[in-house]
Amino acid sequence: HLENENLDCVEKKKIALDEVLLERRRVADLTEEFNRLNAAMALVSDEHLAAAGLITRAELVGKIAELTGDVVEG
């Protein structure tokens, strides 16, 4: 009976270790993705101040439309 409990504990420990390794991999993947996205959003040296803080393409398109309207309307 004790031997069966010991084998059960060993198996549970192996499963837990596998889960920890999987979670570590997920964290590494998410960190990599975060760093990639963060780099993609980094300001460039000649970026116009009007573009600062825009996060999505929709925001950028909206800002372009706004600025175009300002130029056209004078």
PDB file of C-alpha atoms in Angstrom:
ATOM      1  CA  HIS A   1       0.000   0.000   0.000  1.00  0.00           C
ATOM      2  CA  LEU A   2       2.787   2.435   0.895  1.00  0.00           C
ATOM      3  CA  GLU A   3       4.637   1.555  -2.295  1.00  0.00           C
ATOM      4  CA  ASN A   4       1.550   2.422  -4.373  1.00  0.00           C
ATOM      5  CA  GLU A   5       1.231   5.767  -2.595  1.00  0.00           C
ATOM      6  CA  ASN A   6       4.905   6.466  -3.249  1.00  0.00           C
ATOM      7  CA  LEU A   7       4.522   5.673  -6.959  1.00  0.00           C
ATOM      8  CA  ASP A   8       1.429   7.886  -7.055  1.00  0.00           C
ATOM      9  CA  CYS A   9       3.395  10.760  -5.479  1.00  0.00           C
ATOM     10  CA  VAL A  10       6.255  10.293  -7.937  1.00  0.00           C
ATOM     11  CA  GLU A  11       3.830  10.367 -10.856  1.00  0.00           C
ATOM     12  CA  LYS A  12       2.068  13.475  -9.499  1.00  0.00           C
ATOM     13  CA  LYS A  13       5.444  15.162  -9.025  1.00  0.00           C
ATOM     14  CA  LYS A  14       6.358  14.392 -12.646  1.00  0.00           C
ATOM     15  CA  ILE A  15       3.045  15.804 -13.878  1.00  0.00           C
ATOM     16  CA  ALA A  16       3.511  18.941 -11.768  1.00  0.00           C
ATOM     17  CA  LEU A  17       7.045  19.392 -13.099  1.00  0.00           C
ATOM     18  CA  ASP A  18       5.790  19.034 -16.677  1.00  0.00           C
ATOM     19  CA  GLU A  19       3.143  21.689 -15.962  1.00  0.00           C
ATOM     20  CA  VAL A  20       5.758  24.046 -14.495  1.00  0.00           C
ATOM     21  CA  LEU A  21       7.967  23.588 -17.554  1.00  0.00           C
ATOM     22  CA  LEU A  22       5.008  24.253 -19.842  1.00  0.00           C
ATOM     23  CA  GLU A  23       4.113  27.434 -17.940  1.00  0.00           C
ATOM     24  CA  ARG A  24       7.726  28.618 -18.086  1.00  0.00           C
ATOM     25  CA  ARG A  25       7.659  28.134 -21.853  1.00  0.00           C
ATOM     26  CA  ARG A  26       4.403  30.097 -22.085  1.00  0.00           C
ATOM     27  CA  VAL A  27       5.917  32.923 -20.031  1.00  0.00           C
ATOM     28  CA  ALA A  28       8.985  32.956 -22.284  1.00  0.00           C
ATOM     29  CA  ASP A  29       6.782  33.036 -25.401  1.00  0.00           C
ATOM     30  CA  LEU A  30       4.621  35.842 -24.000  1.00  0.00           C
ATOM     31  CA  THR A  31       7.693  37.816 -22.956  1.00  0.00           C
ATOM     32  CA  GLU A  32       9.101  37.446 -26.452  1.00  0.00           C
ATOM     33  CA  GLU A  33       5.806  38.590 -27.993  1.00  0.00           C
ATOM     34  CA  PHE A  34       5.608  41.545 -25.575  1.00  0.00           C
ATOM     35  CA  ASN A  35       9.139  42.622 -26.472  1.00  0.00           C
ATOM     36  CA  ARG A  36       8.371  42.300 -30.190  1.00  0.00           C
ATOM     37  CA  LEU A  37       5.223  44.399 -29.895  1.00  0.00           C
ATOM     38  CA  ASN A  38       6.939  46.921 -27.646  1.00  0.00           C
ATOM     39  CA  ALA A  39       9.730  47.346 -30.196  1.00  0.00           C
ATOM     40  CA  ALA A  40       7.175  47.759 -32.976  1.00  0.00           C
ATOM     41  CA  MET A  41       5.552  50.601 -31.038  1.00  0.00           C
ATOM     42  CA  ALA A  42       8.820  52.398 -30.256  1.00  0.00           C
ATOM     43  CA  LEU A  43       9.018  55.983 -31.385  1.00  0.00           C
ATOM     44  CA  VAL A  44      11.275  56.754 -34.304  1.00  0.00           C
ATOM     45  CA  SER A  45      13.526  59.789 -34.291  1.00  0.00           C
ATOM     46  CA  ASP A  46      11.616  61.680 -36.995  1.00  0.00           C
ATOM     47  CA  GLU A  47       8.119  60.736 -35.846  1.00  0.00           C
ATOM     48  CA  HIS A  48       5.666  63.623 -35.907  1.00  0.00           C
ATOM     49  CA  LEU A  49       4.325  64.668 -32.498  1.00  0.00           C
ATOM     50  CA  ALA A  50       0.771  64.142 -33.750  1.00  0.00           C
ATOM     51  CA  ALA A  51       1.499  60.414 -34.046  1.00  0.00           C
ATOM     52  CA  ALA A  52       2.768  60.076 -30.476  1.00  0.00           C
ATOM     53  CA  GLY A  53       0.510  57.917 -28.334  1.00  0.00           C
ATOM     54  CA  LEU A  54      -1.353  56.299 -31.223  1.00  0.00           C
ATOM     55  CA  ILE A  55      -1.607  52.583 -30.651  1.00  0.00           C
ATOM     56  CA  THR A  56      -3.839  51.139 -33.338  1.00  0.00           C
ATOM     57  CA  ARG A  57      -4.086  51.513 -37.073  1.00  0.00           C
ATOM     58  CA  ALA A  58      -7.593  52.902 -36.602  1.00  0.00           C
ATOM     59  CA  GLU A  59      -6.227  55.662 -34.360  1.00  0.00           C
ATOM     60  CA  LEU A  60      -3.564  56.470 -36.955  1.00  0.00           C
ATOM     61  CA  VAL A  61      -6.120  56.603 -39.779  1.00  0.00           C
ATOM     62  CA  GLY A  62      -8.347  58.833 -37.643  1.00  0.00           C
ATOM     63  CA  LYS A  63      -5.450  61.175 -36.859  1.00  0.00           C
ATOM     64  CA  ILE A  64      -4.517  61.364 -40.559  1.00  0.00           C
ATOM     65  CA  ALA A  65      -8.124  62.236 -41.415  1.00  0.00           C
ATOM     66  CA  GLU A  66      -8.144  64.886 -38.687  1.00  0.00           C
ATOM     67  CA  LEU A  67      -4.884  66.438 -39.866  1.00  0.00           C
ATOM     68  CA  THR A  68      -5.984  66.292 -43.498  1.00  0.00           C
ATOM     69  CA  GLY A  69      -9.174  68.115 -42.546  1.00  0.00           C
ATOM     70  CA  ASP A  70      -7.149  70.754 -40.705  1.00  0.00           C
ATOM     71  CA  VAL A  71      -4.964  71.319 -43.767  1.00  0.00           C
ATOM     72  CA  VAL A  72      -7.861  71.392 -46.244  1.00  0.00           C
ATOM     73  CA  GLU A  73     -10.009  73.673 -44.077  1.00  0.00           C
ATOM     74  CA  GLY A  74      -7.048  75.926 -43.374  1.00  0.00           C
TER      75      GLY A  74
END
